[in-house]
CSV table of C-alpha atoms in Angstrom, one decimal:
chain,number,residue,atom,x,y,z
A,3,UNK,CA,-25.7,-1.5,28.3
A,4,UNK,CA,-23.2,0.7,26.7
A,5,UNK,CA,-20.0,-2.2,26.8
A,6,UNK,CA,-23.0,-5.0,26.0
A,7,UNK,CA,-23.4,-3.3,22.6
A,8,UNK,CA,-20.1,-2.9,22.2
A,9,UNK,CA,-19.2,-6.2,22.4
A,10,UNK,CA,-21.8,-7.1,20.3
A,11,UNK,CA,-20.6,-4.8,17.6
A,12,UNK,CA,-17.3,-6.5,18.2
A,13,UNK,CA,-18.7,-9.8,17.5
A,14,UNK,CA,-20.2,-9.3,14.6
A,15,UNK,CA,-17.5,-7.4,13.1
A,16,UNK,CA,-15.1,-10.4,13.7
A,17,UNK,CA,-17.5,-12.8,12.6
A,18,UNK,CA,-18.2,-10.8,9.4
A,19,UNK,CA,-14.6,-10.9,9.0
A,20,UNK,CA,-13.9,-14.3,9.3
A,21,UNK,CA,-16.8,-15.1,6.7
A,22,UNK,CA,-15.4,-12.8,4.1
A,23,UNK,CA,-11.8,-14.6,4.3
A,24,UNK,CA,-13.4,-18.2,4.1
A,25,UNK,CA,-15.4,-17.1,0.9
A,26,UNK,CA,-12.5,-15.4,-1.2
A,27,UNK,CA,-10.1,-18.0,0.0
A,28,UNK,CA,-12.8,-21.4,-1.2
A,29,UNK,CA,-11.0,-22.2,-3.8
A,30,UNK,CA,-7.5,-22.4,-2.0
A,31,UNK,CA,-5.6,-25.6,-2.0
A,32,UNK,CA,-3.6,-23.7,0.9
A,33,UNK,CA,-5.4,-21.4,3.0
A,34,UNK,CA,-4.4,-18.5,5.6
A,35,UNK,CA,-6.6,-18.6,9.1
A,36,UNK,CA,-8.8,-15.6,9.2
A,37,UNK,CA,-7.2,-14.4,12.4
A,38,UNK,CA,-3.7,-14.3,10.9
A,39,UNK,CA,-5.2,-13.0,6.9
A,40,UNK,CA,-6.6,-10.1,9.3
A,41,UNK,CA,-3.4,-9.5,11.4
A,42,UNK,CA,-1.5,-9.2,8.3
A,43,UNK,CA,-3.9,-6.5,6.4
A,44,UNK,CA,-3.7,-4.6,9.8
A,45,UNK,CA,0.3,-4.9,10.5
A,46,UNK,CA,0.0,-3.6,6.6
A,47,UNK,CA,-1.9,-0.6,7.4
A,48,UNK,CA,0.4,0.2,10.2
A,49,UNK,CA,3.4,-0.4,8.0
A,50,UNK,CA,2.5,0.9,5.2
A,51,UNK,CA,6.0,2.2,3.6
A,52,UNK,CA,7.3,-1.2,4.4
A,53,UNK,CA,8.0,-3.5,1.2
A,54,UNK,CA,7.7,-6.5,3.1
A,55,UNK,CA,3.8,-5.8,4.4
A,56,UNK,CA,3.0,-6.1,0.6
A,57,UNK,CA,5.1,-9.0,-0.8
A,58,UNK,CA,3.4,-10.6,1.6
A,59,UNK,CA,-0.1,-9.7,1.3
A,60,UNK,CA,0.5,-9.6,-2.2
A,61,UNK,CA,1.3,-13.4,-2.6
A,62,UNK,CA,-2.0,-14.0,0.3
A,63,UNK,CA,-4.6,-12.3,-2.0
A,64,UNK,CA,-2.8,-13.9,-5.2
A,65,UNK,CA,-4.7,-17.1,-3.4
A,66,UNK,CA,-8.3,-16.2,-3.3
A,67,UNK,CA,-10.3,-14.9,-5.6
A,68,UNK,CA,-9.4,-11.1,-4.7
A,69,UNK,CA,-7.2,-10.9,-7.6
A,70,UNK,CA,-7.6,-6.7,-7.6
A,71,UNK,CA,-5.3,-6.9,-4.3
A,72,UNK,CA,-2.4,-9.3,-4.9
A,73,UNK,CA,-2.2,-7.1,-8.4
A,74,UNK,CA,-1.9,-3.7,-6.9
A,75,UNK,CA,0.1,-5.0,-3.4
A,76,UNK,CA,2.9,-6.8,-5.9
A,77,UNK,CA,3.1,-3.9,-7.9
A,78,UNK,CA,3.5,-1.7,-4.7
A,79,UNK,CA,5.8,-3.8,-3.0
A,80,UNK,CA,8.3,-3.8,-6.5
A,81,UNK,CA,8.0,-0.1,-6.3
A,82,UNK,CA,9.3,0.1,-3.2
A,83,UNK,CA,11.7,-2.8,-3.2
A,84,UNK,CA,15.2,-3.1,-3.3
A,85,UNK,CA,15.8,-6.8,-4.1
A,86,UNK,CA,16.1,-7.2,-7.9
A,87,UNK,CA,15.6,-10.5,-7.6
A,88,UNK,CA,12.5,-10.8,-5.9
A,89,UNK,CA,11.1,-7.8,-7.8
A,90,UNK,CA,11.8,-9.7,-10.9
A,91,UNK,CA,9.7,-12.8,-9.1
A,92,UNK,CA,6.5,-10.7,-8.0
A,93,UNK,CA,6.1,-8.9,-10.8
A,94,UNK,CA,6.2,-11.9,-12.9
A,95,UNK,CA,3.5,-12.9,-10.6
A,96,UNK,CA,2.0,-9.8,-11.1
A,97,UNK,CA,1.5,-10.2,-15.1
A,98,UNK,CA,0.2,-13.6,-14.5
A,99,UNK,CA,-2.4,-12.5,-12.2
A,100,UNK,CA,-3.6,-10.0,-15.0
A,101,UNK,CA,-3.4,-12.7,-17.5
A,102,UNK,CA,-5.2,-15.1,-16.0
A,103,UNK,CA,-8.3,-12.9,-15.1
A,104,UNK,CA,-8.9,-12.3,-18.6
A,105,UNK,CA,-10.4,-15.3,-20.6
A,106,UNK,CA,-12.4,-14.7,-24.5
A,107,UNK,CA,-16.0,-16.4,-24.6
A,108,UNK,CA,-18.6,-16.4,-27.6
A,109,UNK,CA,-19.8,-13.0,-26.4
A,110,UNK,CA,-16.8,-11.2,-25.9
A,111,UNK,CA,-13.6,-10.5,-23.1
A,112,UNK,CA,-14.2,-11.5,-19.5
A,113,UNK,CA,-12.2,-10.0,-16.9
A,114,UNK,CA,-12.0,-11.6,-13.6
A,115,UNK,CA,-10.2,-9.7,-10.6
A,116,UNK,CA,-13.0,-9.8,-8.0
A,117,UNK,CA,-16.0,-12.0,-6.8
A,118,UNK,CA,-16.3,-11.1,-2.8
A,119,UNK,CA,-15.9,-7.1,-3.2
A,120,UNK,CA,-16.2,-5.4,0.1
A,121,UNK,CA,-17.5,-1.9,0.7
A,122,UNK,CA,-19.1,0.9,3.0
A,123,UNK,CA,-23.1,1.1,2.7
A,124,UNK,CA,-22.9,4.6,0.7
A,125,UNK,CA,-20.2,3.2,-2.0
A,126,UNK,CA,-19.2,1.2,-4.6
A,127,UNK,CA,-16.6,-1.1,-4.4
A,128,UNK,CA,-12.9,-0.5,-4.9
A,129,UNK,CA,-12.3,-3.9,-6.3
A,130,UNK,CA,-15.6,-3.3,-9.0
A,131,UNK,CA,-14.0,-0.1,-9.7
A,132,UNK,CA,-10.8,-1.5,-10.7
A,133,UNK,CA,-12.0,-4.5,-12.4
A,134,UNK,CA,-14.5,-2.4,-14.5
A,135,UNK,CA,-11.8,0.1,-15.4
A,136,UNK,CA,-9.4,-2.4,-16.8
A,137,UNK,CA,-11.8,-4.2,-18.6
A,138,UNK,CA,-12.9,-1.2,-20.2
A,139,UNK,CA,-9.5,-0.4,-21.0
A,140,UNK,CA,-8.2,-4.7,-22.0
A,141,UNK,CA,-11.6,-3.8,-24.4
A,142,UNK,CA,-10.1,-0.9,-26.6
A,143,UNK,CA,-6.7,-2.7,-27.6
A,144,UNK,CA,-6.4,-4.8,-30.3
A,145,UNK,CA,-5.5,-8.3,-30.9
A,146,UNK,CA,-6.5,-11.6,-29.9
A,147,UNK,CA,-5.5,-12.3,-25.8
A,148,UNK,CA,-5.1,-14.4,-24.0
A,149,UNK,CA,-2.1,-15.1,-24.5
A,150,UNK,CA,-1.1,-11.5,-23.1
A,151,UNK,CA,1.9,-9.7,-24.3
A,152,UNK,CA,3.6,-7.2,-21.9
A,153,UNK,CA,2.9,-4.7,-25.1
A,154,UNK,CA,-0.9,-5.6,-24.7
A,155,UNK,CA,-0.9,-5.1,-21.2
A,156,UNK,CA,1.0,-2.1,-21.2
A,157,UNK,CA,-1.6,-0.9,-23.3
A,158,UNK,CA,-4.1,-2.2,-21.3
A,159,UNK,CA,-2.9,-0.5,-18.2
A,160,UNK,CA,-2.5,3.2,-20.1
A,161,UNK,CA,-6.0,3.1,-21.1
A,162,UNK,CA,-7.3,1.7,-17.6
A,163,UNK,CA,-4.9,5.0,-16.1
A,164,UNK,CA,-6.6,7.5,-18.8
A,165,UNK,CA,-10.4,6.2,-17.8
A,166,UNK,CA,-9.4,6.5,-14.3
A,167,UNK,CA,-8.6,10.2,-14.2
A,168,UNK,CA,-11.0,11.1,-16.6
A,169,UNK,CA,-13.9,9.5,-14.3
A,170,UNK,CA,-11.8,10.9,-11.2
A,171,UNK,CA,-12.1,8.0,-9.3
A,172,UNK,CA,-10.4,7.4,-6.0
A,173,UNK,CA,-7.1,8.7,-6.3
A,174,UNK,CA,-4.1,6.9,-4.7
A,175,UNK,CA,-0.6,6.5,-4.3
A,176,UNK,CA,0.2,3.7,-6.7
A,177,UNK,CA,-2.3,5.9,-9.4
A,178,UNK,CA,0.0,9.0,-8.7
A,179,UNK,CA,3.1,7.0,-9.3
A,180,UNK,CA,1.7,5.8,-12.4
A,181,UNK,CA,0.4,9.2,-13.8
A,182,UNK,CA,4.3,10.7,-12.7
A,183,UNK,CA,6.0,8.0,-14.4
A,184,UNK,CA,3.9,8.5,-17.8
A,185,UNK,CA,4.1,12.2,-17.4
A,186,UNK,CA,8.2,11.7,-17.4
A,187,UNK,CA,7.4,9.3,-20.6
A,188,UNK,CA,9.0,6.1,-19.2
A,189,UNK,CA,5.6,4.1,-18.6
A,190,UNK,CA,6.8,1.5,-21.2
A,191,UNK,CA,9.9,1.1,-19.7
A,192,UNK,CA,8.5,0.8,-16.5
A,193,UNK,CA,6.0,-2.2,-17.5
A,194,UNK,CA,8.6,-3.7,-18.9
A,195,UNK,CA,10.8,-3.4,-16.1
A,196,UNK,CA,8.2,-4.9,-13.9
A,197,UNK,CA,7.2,-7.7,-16.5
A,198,UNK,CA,9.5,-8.8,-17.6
A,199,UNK,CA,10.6,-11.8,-15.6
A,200,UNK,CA,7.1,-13.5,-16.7
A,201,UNK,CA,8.4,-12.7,-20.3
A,202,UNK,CA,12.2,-12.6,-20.9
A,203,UNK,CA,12.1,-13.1,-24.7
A,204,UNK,CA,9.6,-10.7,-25.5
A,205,UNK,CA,11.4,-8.3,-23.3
A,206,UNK,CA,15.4,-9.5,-24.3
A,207,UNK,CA,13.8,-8.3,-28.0
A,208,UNK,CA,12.4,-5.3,-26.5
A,209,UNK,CA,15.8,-4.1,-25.3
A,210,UNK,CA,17.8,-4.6,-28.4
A,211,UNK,CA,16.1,-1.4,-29.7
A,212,UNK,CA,15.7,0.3,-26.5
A,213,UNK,CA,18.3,-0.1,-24.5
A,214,UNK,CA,18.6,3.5,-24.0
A,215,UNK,CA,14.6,4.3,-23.3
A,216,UNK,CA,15.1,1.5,-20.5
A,217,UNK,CA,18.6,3.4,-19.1
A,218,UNK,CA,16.1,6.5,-18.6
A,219,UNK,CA,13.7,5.0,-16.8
A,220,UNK,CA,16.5,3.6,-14.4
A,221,UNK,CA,17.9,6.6,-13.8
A,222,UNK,CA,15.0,8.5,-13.3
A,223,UNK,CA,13.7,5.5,-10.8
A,224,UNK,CA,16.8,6.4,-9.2
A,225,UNK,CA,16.3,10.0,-8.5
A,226,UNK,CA,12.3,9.6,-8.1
A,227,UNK,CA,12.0,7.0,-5.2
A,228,UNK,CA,8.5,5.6,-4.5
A,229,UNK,CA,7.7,7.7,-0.8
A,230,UNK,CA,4.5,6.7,0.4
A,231,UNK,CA,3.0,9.2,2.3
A,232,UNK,CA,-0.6,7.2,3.3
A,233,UNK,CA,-2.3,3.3,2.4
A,234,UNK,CA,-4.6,4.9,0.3
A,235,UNK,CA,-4.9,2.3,-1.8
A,236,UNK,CA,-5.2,-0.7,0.7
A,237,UNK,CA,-8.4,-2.7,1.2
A,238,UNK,CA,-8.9,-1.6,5.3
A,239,UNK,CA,-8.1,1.7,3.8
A,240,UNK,CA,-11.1,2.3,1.5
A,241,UNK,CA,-13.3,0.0,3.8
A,242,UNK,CA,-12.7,2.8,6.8
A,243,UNK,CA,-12.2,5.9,5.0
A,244,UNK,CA,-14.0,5.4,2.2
A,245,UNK,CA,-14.2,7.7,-1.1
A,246,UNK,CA,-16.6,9.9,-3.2
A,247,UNK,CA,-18.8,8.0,-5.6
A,248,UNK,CA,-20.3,10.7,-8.2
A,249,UNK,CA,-17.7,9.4,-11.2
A,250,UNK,CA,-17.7,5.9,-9.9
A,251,UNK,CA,-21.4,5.6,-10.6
A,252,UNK,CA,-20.3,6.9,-14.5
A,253,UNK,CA,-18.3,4.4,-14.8
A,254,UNK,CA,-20.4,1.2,-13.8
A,255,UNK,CA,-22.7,3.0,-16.3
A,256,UNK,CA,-20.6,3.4,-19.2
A,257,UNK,CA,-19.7,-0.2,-18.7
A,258,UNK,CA,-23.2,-1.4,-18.9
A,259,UNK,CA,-23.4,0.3,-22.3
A,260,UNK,CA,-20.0,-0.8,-23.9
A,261,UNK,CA,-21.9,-3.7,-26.4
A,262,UNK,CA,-18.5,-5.7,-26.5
A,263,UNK,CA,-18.2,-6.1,-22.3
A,264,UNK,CA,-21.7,-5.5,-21.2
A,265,UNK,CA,-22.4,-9.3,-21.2
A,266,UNK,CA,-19.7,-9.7,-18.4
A,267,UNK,CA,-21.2,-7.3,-16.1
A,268,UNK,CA,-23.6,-10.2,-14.3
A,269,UNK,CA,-20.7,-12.0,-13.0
A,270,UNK,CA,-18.7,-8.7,-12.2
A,271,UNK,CA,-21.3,-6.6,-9.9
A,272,UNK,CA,-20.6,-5.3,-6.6
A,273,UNK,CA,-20.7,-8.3,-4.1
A,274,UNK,CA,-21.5,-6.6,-0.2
C-alpha cells in the first residue's frame, strides 16, 4: 500500500509539473519538452556555482511568461561569468526582459514578470514577491518609461533592493551581492556594467565622466568574486525549502494601497 501511494504521489507530481511548463511556455513560438525544462532546473540545483546552469535557464524562462526567472538567472550567470562577451549579450537580454514587463495604461504603470507563480501551501509566491517589489520601486522614480534608461532602471532596482530589506523578505545570494556591491558604492557602475550592451550610447556617454567610478567597480569585482555558497534564489529552491511569510504579507498589503499601482494588482496575484 505503502509503494502504491508512493507512486501515486509520483504521478501527480510529474503531471503537476508538466502542466505548469505547458502554461508558462503558451505563448512560445519555440518551446522546451517538460521533461528536459525539468532536467535542466534540477541539473541547476545540483550545479548551482556553475555559470553555464543559468545562461541556460536564463535564456529557457526568457521564453515563457516567468519573466522573474530569466531576470534573476541572467543576472546570476554574468555574476559569475567569465566570458565578456557573452556577459555583455545576457545582460542586454537581461534589461530587455525588465523593459518589456513594464508597459503605461490610463490607470497607471503595469509591471509584468509573472502569470503562473508557483508556491508551497503556507506561502506566497517568490515570483509575486519580486514582481510586487519592483513595481513598487519602477512606481517612485520619475519620468515617463517605457522607453527604459539604464539610469531609470538603476533607480528602479535600488529602490526594489531598499523595500526588500526593509520588508525582510527572503534573503538570497544574488540580494547579498547586491546589498555588498551598494554598500562598497559601485551599484551604478555595476548596472551599467551589466547594461550596457542593450544601451551602448547611453552608456559610451556615461563613461566619458566616469571613467574612473567604472575602474573601481572593476577592480573591486576583481578582488570580490561572486562565491555561491547555496541556490537560494532558484525556483526548486523556494518551492522545497520554502521561506518565512510575516513581511511578505506587508508587502502585498502595501501594494494594494499604493493609489498609482493598486489597479495592476488583479492581473499580478499569486497564481497556485
Amino acid at each position: 500500500m505503502s509503494i502504491i501511494t508512493f507512486l501515486a504521489l509520483c504521478g501527480a507530481s510529474l503531471a503537476q509539473d508538466a502542466d505548469y511548463y505547458k502554461a508558462i511556455q503558451k505563448r512560445s513560438s519555440t518551446r522546451v519538452q517538460p521533461a528536459q525544462f525539468k532536467q535542466m532546473e534540477e541539473n541547476a540545483l545540483k550545479d548551482f556555482s556553475r555559470p553555464e546552469s543559468y545562461e541556460l535557464l536564463a535564456t529557457s524562462f526568457g521564453n515563457t511568461t516567468e519573466k522573474v526567472w530569466a531576470v534573476i538567472y541572467g543576472e546570476i550567470y554574468c555574476n559569475l561569468s567569465s566570458d565578456s562577451d557573452r556577459i555583455s549579450q545576457i545582460g542586454s537580454l537581461v534589461y530587455h526582459w525588465y523593459e518589456g514587463s513594464l508597459s503605461r495604461q490610463a490607470n497607471g504603470l503595469s509591471v509584468s514578470l509573472t502569470e503562473n507563480a508557483q508556491s508551497s501551501q503556507k506561502q506566497l509566491p517568490f515570483e509575486s514577491l519580486f514582481e510586487q517589489s519592483f513595481l513598487m520601486g519602477a512606481a517612485g522614480v520619475k519620468g515617463n518609461f517605457p522607453p527604459l534608461s539604464i539610469q531609470s532602471l538603476i533607480a528602479i532596482r535600488k529602490n526594489q533592493l531598499s523595500l526588500w530589506n526593509q520588508k525582510k523578505l527572503p534573503e538570497t545570494e544574488l540580494a547579498r551581492r547586491q546589498e555588498a556591491i551598494l554598500s562598497a558604492g559601485h551599484f551604478e557602475a555595476y548596472n551599467y556594467w551589466l547594461f550596457k550592451g542593450a544601451r551602448a550610447e547611453e552608456f559610451s556617454e556615461w563613461i566619458k565622466s566616469h571613467q574612473d567610478q567604472f575602474q573601481a567597480w572593476l577592480v573591486w569585482q576583481s578582488k570580490n568574486k561572486f562565491d555561491v555558497q547555496t541556490p537560494d534564489f532558484q525556483r526548486l529552491y523556494f518551492l522545497r525549502k520554502g521561506y518565512g511569510i510575516a513581511a511578505s504579507m506587508s508587502l502585498i498589503h502595501e501594494a494594494g494601497h499604493a493609489e498609482e499601482i493598486a489597479p495592476t494588482l488583479a492581473s499580478t496575484r499569486p497564481k497556485q
